[in-house]
Short mmCIF file of C-alpha atoms in Angstrom, two decimals:
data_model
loop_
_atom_site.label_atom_id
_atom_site.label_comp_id
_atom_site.label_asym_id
_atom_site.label_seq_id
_atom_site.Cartn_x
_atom_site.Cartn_y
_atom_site.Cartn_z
CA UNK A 1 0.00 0.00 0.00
CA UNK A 2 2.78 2.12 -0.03
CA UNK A 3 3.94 2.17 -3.59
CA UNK A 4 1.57 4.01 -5.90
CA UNK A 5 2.69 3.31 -9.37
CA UNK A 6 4.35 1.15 -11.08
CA UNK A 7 7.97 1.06 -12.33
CA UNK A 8 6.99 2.03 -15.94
CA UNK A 9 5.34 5.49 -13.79
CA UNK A 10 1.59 3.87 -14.50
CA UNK A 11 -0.31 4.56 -11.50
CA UNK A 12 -1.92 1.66 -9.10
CA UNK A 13 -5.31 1.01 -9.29
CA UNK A 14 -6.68 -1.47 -6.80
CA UNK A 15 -9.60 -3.76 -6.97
CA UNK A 16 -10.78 -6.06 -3.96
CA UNK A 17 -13.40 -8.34 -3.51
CA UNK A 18 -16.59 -7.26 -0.80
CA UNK A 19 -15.47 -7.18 2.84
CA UNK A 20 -17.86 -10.45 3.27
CA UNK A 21 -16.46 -12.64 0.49
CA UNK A 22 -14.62 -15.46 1.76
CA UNK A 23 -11.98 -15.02 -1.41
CA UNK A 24 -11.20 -11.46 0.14
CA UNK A 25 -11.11 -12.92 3.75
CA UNK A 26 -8.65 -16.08 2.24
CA UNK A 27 -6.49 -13.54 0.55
CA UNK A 28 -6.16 -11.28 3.61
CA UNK A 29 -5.87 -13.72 6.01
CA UNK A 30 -2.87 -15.93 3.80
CA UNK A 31 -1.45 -13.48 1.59
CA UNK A 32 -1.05 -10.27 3.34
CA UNK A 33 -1.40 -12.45 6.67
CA UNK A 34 -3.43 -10.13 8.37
CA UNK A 35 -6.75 -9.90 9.52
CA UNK A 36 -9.22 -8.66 7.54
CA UNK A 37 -10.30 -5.84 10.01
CA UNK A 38 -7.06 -4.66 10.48
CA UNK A 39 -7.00 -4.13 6.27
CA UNK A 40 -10.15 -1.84 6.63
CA UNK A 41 -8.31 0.18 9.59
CA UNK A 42 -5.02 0.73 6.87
CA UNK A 43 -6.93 1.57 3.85
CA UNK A 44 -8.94 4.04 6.28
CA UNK A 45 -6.28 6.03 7.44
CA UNK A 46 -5.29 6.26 4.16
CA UNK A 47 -8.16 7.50 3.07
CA UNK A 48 -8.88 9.88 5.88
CA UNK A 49 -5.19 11.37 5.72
CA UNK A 50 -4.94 12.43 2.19
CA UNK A 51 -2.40 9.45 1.65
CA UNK A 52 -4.44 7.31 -0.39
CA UNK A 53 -7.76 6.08 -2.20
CA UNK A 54 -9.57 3.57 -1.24
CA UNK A 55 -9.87 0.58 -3.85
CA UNK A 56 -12.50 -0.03 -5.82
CA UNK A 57 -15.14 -3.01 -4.95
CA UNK A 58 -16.06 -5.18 -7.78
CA UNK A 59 -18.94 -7.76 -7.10
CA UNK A 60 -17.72 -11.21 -8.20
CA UNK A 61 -14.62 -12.97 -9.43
CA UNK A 62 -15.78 -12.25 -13.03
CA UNK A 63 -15.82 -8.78 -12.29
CA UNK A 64 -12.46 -8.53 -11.09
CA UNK A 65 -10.88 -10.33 -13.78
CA UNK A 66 -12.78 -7.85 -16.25
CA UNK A 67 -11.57 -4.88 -14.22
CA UNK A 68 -7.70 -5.95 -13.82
CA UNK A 69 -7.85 -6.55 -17.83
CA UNK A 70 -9.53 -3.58 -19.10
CA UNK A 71 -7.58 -1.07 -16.14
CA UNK A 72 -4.06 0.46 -16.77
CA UNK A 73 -2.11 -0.20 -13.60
CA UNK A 74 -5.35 -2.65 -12.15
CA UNK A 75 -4.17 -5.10 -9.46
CA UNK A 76 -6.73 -7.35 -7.78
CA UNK A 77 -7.45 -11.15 -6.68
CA UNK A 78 -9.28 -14.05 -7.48
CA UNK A 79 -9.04 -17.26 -5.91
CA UNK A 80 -6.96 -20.56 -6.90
CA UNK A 81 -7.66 -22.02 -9.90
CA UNK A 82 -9.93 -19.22 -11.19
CA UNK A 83 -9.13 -18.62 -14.88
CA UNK A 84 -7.23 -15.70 -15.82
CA UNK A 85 -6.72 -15.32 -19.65
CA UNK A 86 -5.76 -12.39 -20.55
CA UNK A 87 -3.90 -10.79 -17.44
CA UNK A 88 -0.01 -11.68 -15.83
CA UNK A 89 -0.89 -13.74 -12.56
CA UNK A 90 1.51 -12.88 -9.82
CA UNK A 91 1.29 -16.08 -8.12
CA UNK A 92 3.85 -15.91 -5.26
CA UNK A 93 4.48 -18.73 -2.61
CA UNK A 94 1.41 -20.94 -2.19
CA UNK A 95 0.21 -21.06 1.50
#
């Protein structure tokens, strides 16, 4: 949350998942390994300081996968095994 653009200068859009998904609460919970609570607190203060925008929530999987390919700079999430043609998956270490 503290880089805002990309090396090539693009800027960082990000897309999550609703707060009550249980993809958003896997990817919080394993991949940033926090809780999800303690996300909402960040991206607040963010917010409320000046120091960032908050991301943008897309509805479904589907959604996000749309959003991350049709977005300059778009990061975002889906869970294992979802398809995603079309966009660079940044897999990292599996939990």
């Amino acid at each position: 949350m503290q880089v805002r653009r990309w090396p090539n200068g693009v800027p960082i859009e990000v897309f999550m998942l609703p707060k009550n998904s249980e993809v958003h609460r896997e990817f919080v919970l394993r991949r940033l390994k926090i809780q999800p609570h303690q996300l909402d607190r960040i991206w607040n203060r963010m917010l409320f300081t000046g120091t960032g925008k908050a991301p943008t929530v897309v509805e479904s999987e589907a959604d996000m996968l749309e959003m991350v390919r049709t977005t300059p700079g778009a990061i975002g999430y889906v869970s294992v095994g979802f398809p995603v043609e079309g966009v660079t998956a940044l897999e990292g270490e599996r939990p």
